[in-house]
Coordinates of C-alpha atoms and ligand atoms in Angstrom, one line a residue:
M1142 CA 14.4 16.1 21.1
K1143 CA 16.9 16.8 19.1
R1144 CA 15.4 20.4 18.9
Y1145 CA 14.5 20.5 22.6
V1146 CA 18.5 19.9 23.5
S1147 CA 19.6 23.1 21.4
V1148 CA 16.5 24.8 22.8
I1149 CA 18.1 24.4 26.2
L1150 CA 21.6 25.1 25.2
V1151 CA 20.8 28.3 23.7
M1152 CA 19.3 29.6 27.3
G1153 CA 21.8 28.2 29.3
L1154 CA 24.6 30.4 26.8
L1155 CA 22.3 32.6 27.0
L1156 CA 21.7 33.2 30.9
S1157 CA 25.6 32.4 31.7
G1158 CA 26.5 35.4 29.4
C1159 CA 23.9 37.4 31.3
S1160 CA 25.6 36.6 34.8
K1161 CA 28.9 37.2 33.3
E1162 CA 27.8 41.1 32.7
K1163 CA 27.0 41.1 35.9
K1164 CA 29.5 42.0 39.0
E1165 CA 30.6 38.3 40.6
D1166 CA 30.2 39.4 44.9
K1167 CA 33.4 36.7 45.6
E1168 CA 34.3 39.6 48.8
A1169 CA 33.5 38.9 52.3
P1170 CA 31.0 41.5 53.6
V1171 CA 32.5 43.5 56.4
L1172 CA 31.5 43.0 59.9
T1173 CA 33.0 44.9 63.1
L1174 CA 31.8 45.6 66.6
K1175 CA 32.4 47.9 68.8
E1176 CA 33.4 46.4 71.7
K1177 CA 35.6 42.9 72.0
R1178 CA 34.2 42.1 75.6
I1179 CA 31.5 43.8 77.5
Q1180 CA 30.0 43.1 81.6
V1181 CA 26.2 43.1 81.8
E1182 CA 24.2 43.2 84.7
L1183 CA 22.7 39.9 86.2
N1184 CA 18.9 39.5 84.7
S1185 CA 19.3 42.7 82.5
K1186 CA 18.3 43.0 78.4
V1187 CA 21.0 42.6 75.9
D1188 CA 20.8 45.5 72.7
Y1189 CA 22.2 43.1 70.8
Q1190 CA 22.2 45.3 67.5
S1191 CA 24.1 47.9 69.3
F1192 CA 27.3 46.7 69.3
I1193 CA 27.9 46.4 65.5
E1194 CA 29.4 49.2 64.2
K1195 CA 29.2 48.0 60.9
A1196 CA 27.5 45.6 58.4
M1197 CA 28.6 46.4 55.0
D1198 CA 29.3 44.4 51.5
E1199 CA 30.4 45.3 48.4
V1200 CA 28.2 44.6 46.3
D1201 CA 24.8 44.2 48.5
G1202 CA 25.6 47.5 50.5
E1203 CA 24.1 48.3 54.2
L1204 CA 23.3 45.2 56.3
I1205 CA 22.8 45.7 59.5
S1206 CA 19.2 43.9 59.7
V1207 CA 20.3 40.7 58.7
V1208 CA 23.0 40.3 61.3
K1209 CA 22.4 36.9 62.5
Y1210 CA 23.1 36.3 66.4
N1211 CA 22.7 34.0 69.3
E1212 CA 21.2 35.1 72.6
I1213 CA 22.9 34.6 75.9
D1214 CA 21.7 34.0 79.3
T1215 CA 22.0 36.7 81.6
S1216 CA 20.6 34.5 84.5
Q1217 CA 23.7 32.9 85.0
I1218 CA 27.3 35.0 86.3
G1219 CA 29.6 34.0 84.5
Q1220 CA 31.8 34.3 80.6
Q1221 CA 29.7 33.9 77.7
E1222 CA 30.0 34.7 74.1
I1223 CA 27.6 36.4 71.1
T1224 CA 28.5 35.3 67.6
Y1225 CA 27.5 37.9 65.1
T1226 CA 27.1 36.3 61.7
L1227 CA 26.8 38.0 58.4
K1228 CA 26.0 36.5 54.7
D1229 CA 25.8 38.6 51.9
K1230 CA 23.3 37.9 48.8
A1231 CA 26.2 35.4 47.3
G1232 CA 26.7 33.8 50.1
N1233 CA 30.1 34.8 51.6
E1234 CA 30.5 35.2 55.2
T1235 CA 31.9 36.8 57.8
K1236 CA 31.9 36.4 61.5
Q1237 CA 32.9 38.3 64.9
T1238 CA 32.8 37.5 68.3
M1239 CA 32.4 39.2 71.9
I1240 CA 32.7 38.5 75.1
V1241 CA 30.0 39.1 78.0
D1242 CA 31.1 39.0 81.3
V1243 CA 27.4 38.5 83.6
V1244 CA 28.2 40.3 86.3
K1245 CA 26.2 41.5 89.9
Y1246 CA 27.0 45.1 90.0
F1247 CA 27.6 46.6 93.2
K1248 CA 26.7 50.7 93.3
N1249 CA 28.6 53.0 90.9
K1250 CA 28.6 50.0 88.3
I1251 CA 31.2 48.4 90.2
F1252 CA 31.6 44.9 89.9
S1253 CA 33.9 42.3 91.7
P1254 CA 37.1 41.0 90.3
T1255 CA 35.7 37.6 91.5
Q1256 CA 33.2 36.8 89.3
V1257 CA 35.4 37.3 85.9
K1258 CA 37.6 35.2 84.1
P1259 CA 40.3 37.6 83.3
E1260 CA 42.0 37.2 79.9
I1261 CA 46.4 36.7 80.6
V1262 CA 48.2 39.5 78.8
K1263 CA 50.8 38.4 76.4
N1264 CA 53.0 42.1 76.7
P1265 CA 53.4 42.4 80.3
E1266 CA 57.2 44.6 79.9
D1267 CA 55.4 47.2 77.2
I1268 CA 54.8 49.6 78.8
T1269 CA 51.2 50.7 77.4
V1270 CA 50.0 47.7 78.4
L1271 CA 46.6 47.5 79.7
V1272 CA 46.0 45.6 83.1
N1273 CA 42.6 45.8 84.9
K1274 CA 39.8 43.6 86.3
V1275 CA 39.1 41.5 83.2
H1276 CA 43.2 41.8 82.0
Q1277 CA 46.3 39.7 84.5
L1278 CA 49.8 39.5 84.4
P1279 CA 50.9 36.1 83.8
Q1280 CA 51.1 34.5 87.7
D1281 CA 54.3 36.0 89.3
W1282 CA 55.3 38.3 86.3
E1283 CA 57.9 40.8 88.0
P1284 CA 60.1 43.7 86.2
N1285 CA 63.7 42.9 86.0
D1286 CA 64.5 46.8 86.1
L1287 CA 62.9 48.1 89.2
E1288 CA 64.9 51.3 90.7
P1289 CA 64.6 52.5 94.2
I1290 CA 62.5 56.0 94.3
I1291 CA 64.1 59.6 95.1
D1292 CA 62.1 59.8 98.3
S1293 CA 62.2 56.1 99.4
K1294 CA 65.0 53.6 99.3
F1295 CA 62.3 50.8 100.2
R1296 CA 60.0 51.9 97.0
Y1297 CA 60.6 50.5 93.5
L1298 CA 59.8 51.7 89.8
R1299 CA 60.5 50.7 86.7
K1300 CA 64.0 52.6 85.5
E1301 CA 61.9 54.2 82.6
A1302 CA 59.3 55.1 85.1
N1303 CA 61.6 56.1 87.5
A1304 CA 63.2 58.5 85.9
A1305 CA 60.3 60.5 84.8
F1306 CA 58.7 60.6 87.9
T1307 CA 62.2 62.0 89.1
K1308 CA 61.5 64.5 87.2
F1309 CA 57.9 65.2 88.1
Y1310 CA 59.3 65.3 91.2
K1311 CA 62.0 68.2 90.9
A1312 CA 59.1 69.7 88.6
A1313 CA 57.0 69.6 91.9
K1314 CA 59.6 70.6 94.5
A1315 CA 60.7 73.4 92.4
K1316 CA 56.7 75.0 92.8
G1317 CA 57.3 74.4 96.4
I1318 CA 55.3 71.2 96.3
E1319 CA 56.6 68.5 98.2
I1320 CA 55.4 65.0 96.7
Y1321 CA 55.2 62.4 99.5
S1322 CA 55.0 58.8 97.9
V1323 CA 53.2 56.2 99.9
S1324 CA 53.2 52.9 97.4
A1325 CA 54.9 52.1 94.4
Y1326 CA 55.6 48.5 93.0
R1327 CA 54.1 45.9 95.0
S1328 CA 55.0 42.2 94.1
Y1329 CA 51.7 39.6 92.9
Q1330 CA 52.5 38.1 97.0
K1331 CA 52.1 41.5 98.7
Q1332 CA 49.0 42.6 96.3
K1333 CA 47.3 39.2 97.6
I1334 CA 47.8 40.0 101.3
N1335 CA 46.7 43.9 100.5
W1336 CA 43.6 42.8 98.8
E1337 CA 42.5 39.9 101.0
N1338 CA 42.6 42.3 104.0
Q1339 CA 40.9 44.8 102.2
V1340 CA 38.0 42.4 101.7
K1341 CA 38.6 40.9 105.6
V1342 CA 38.6 44.3 107.1
F1343 CA 35.9 46.4 104.8
G1344 CA 34.0 43.7 102.7
E1345 CA 33.7 43.0 99.1
E1346 CA 32.5 46.1 97.5
Y1347 CA 35.0 48.4 99.2
A1348 CA 38.1 46.3 98.2
S1349 CA 36.5 46.3 94.0
L1350 CA 36.4 49.6 94.5
Y1351 CA 39.6 50.8 95.7
S1352 CA 42.1 47.7 95.2
A1353 CA 42.9 45.3 92.6
Y1354 CA 42.8 41.9 92.8
P1355 CA 46.1 40.0 93.1
G1356 CA 48.1 39.9 89.7
R1357 CA 45.1 42.2 88.2
S1358 CA 47.2 45.4 89.9
E1359 CA 48.7 47.7 87.8
H1360 CA 51.5 48.3 90.6
Q1361 CA 52.8 45.1 90.0
L1362 CA 53.8 46.3 86.6
G1363 CA 56.3 48.3 88.6
L1364 CA 54.7 52.2 86.1
A1365 CA 52.1 52.8 89.3
I1366 CA 52.9 55.2 92.4
D1367 CA 50.4 56.7 95.0
I1368 CA 51.0 59.8 96.0
S1369 CA 50.0 62.1 98.9
Y1370 CA 51.2 65.1 100.6
K1371 CA 53.0 65.2 104.1
N1372 CA 50.4 65.7 106.6
Q1373 CA 48.3 63.5 105.0
G1374 CA 50.0 60.4 106.2
D1375 CA 49.5 56.9 104.5
N1376 CA 45.7 58.0 104.5
L1377 CA 44.7 58.1 100.5
T1378 CA 41.8 59.7 100.8
E1379 CA 39.7 62.5 97.8
K1380 CA 41.4 65.2 99.5
V1381 CA 44.7 64.5 97.6
A1382 CA 42.4 66.1 94.4
S1383 CA 41.9 69.2 96.1
S1384 CA 46.0 69.7 97.3
D1385 CA 48.4 71.2 95.6
I1386 CA 49.8 67.9 94.0
G1387 CA 46.3 66.7 93.3
K1388 CA 46.3 69.4 90.9
F1389 CA 49.7 69.4 89.9
I1390 CA 49.0 66.0 88.3
E1391 CA 45.8 67.0 86.7
S1392 CA 48.0 70.1 85.1
D1393 CA 51.2 68.5 84.3
A1394 CA 51.6 64.7 85.1
Y1395 CA 51.0 63.8 81.6
K1396 CA 54.0 66.1 80.3
Y1397 CA 55.9 63.9 82.2
G1398 CA 54.2 60.7 81.0
F1399 CA 51.5 60.1 84.0
I1400 CA 48.1 59.8 83.7
L1401 CA 45.8 59.5 86.4
R1402 CA 44.4 56.0 85.6
Y1403 CA 41.4 56.1 87.7
P1404 CA 39.4 59.6 87.4
K1405 CA 36.5 60.6 88.8
D1406 CA 33.8 60.6 85.7
K1407 CA 35.3 57.5 84.5
V1408 CA 34.3 55.2 86.9
S1409 CA 31.9 52.3 85.1
I1410 CA 34.9 52.7 82.8
T1411 CA 37.9 51.7 84.6
N1412 CA 35.6 50.2 87.0
Y1413 CA 37.9 51.8 89.9
G1414 CA 36.7 54.3 92.3
Y1415 CA 38.0 58.0 92.1
E1416 CA 41.3 57.9 92.8
P1417 CA 43.5 60.8 92.8
W1418 CA 46.7 60.0 93.8
H1419 CA 46.9 56.7 92.0
I1420 CA 49.3 57.6 88.5
R1421 CA 50.8 55.5 86.1
Y1422 CA 53.3 55.7 83.6
V1423 CA 52.4 55.1 79.6
G1424 CA 55.2 57.1 78.5
V1425 CA 55.2 60.4 77.3
D1426 CA 53.5 60.2 73.7
L1427 CA 50.4 58.4 74.8
A1428 CA 50.1 60.0 78.4
K1429 CA 49.7 63.8 75.5
K1430 CA 47.2 61.9 73.6
L1431 CA 45.6 60.3 76.1
H1432 CA 45.0 63.9 78.2
K1433 CA 44.4 65.5 75.2
Q1434 CA 41.3 63.5 73.9
G1435 CA 40.1 63.2 77.4
I1436 CA 40.0 59.6 77.5
T1437 CA 41.4 56.9 80.0
L1438 CA 43.7 53.6 78.8
E1439 CA 40.4 51.6 78.3
E1440 CA 38.8 53.9 76.2
Y1441 CA 42.2 54.1 73.9
Y1442 CA 42.4 50.2 73.2
K1443 CA 39.1 50.2 72.3
E1444 CA 39.3 53.1 69.6
A1445 CA 42.6 51.3 68.6
Ligands
LIG110 ZN1 47.4 52.9 93.4

């Protein structure tokens, strides 16, 4: 019996000696996703693995095939979550969650804002803030530094955006281009009237293409302005794109801190129709960056 115990002791010492030579894996594996939030079509199949950006462990190496996730039910419109879990061989675990909005698309992959529960933005006064169909301003938020713009006493922009717009306006004028402002700051209440009127007159599909749901408009930020040319009147159409103003927006707006917010080739990313008249102030640094890379604000925040 005594001998038996001592054999076990020796074996135990040998084993613990061995494991000390091995590198101990105490660090959790790295798991990152390509998106924080996505929209998928009602009744569609989800390619779960395609959203994994990186699944890697210091000791075990590449682990994409090991990542576990829950499946979602795409037969119901509404918000769901996919939680991705990665465990390494030593039992360390990392979890990541992605929000999924199951929506019914109109043509062009546009969806109605009424189908999604938006995230409330925490930094509404930040000039680079993202406001869109899934990012909403706090109820009744309004900027406190609105000023009347250069060509109208009845339209307003925030101080910094207004200074930039004045420069842009004068630069256009120096080239013989007369900018005609159509709409700038809009309050939550004004936007509510606009949205409801668009739905009533043109239907929800058209409203979802060109009008924002109350609380989800960049016009409420006091950083967006719709501009056209004089003989166009208030009628904002794609004709703006081929006008001198449309061309000047494309070539020069970024130099003043403005971006063309809803480009023609980004409809499925911005979830708005092409609006060659709507420019958004984001500051010169960010505008230059977005212009150079040819990306939208949505793509910028995905990469940031
Ligand atoms: Zn607009």
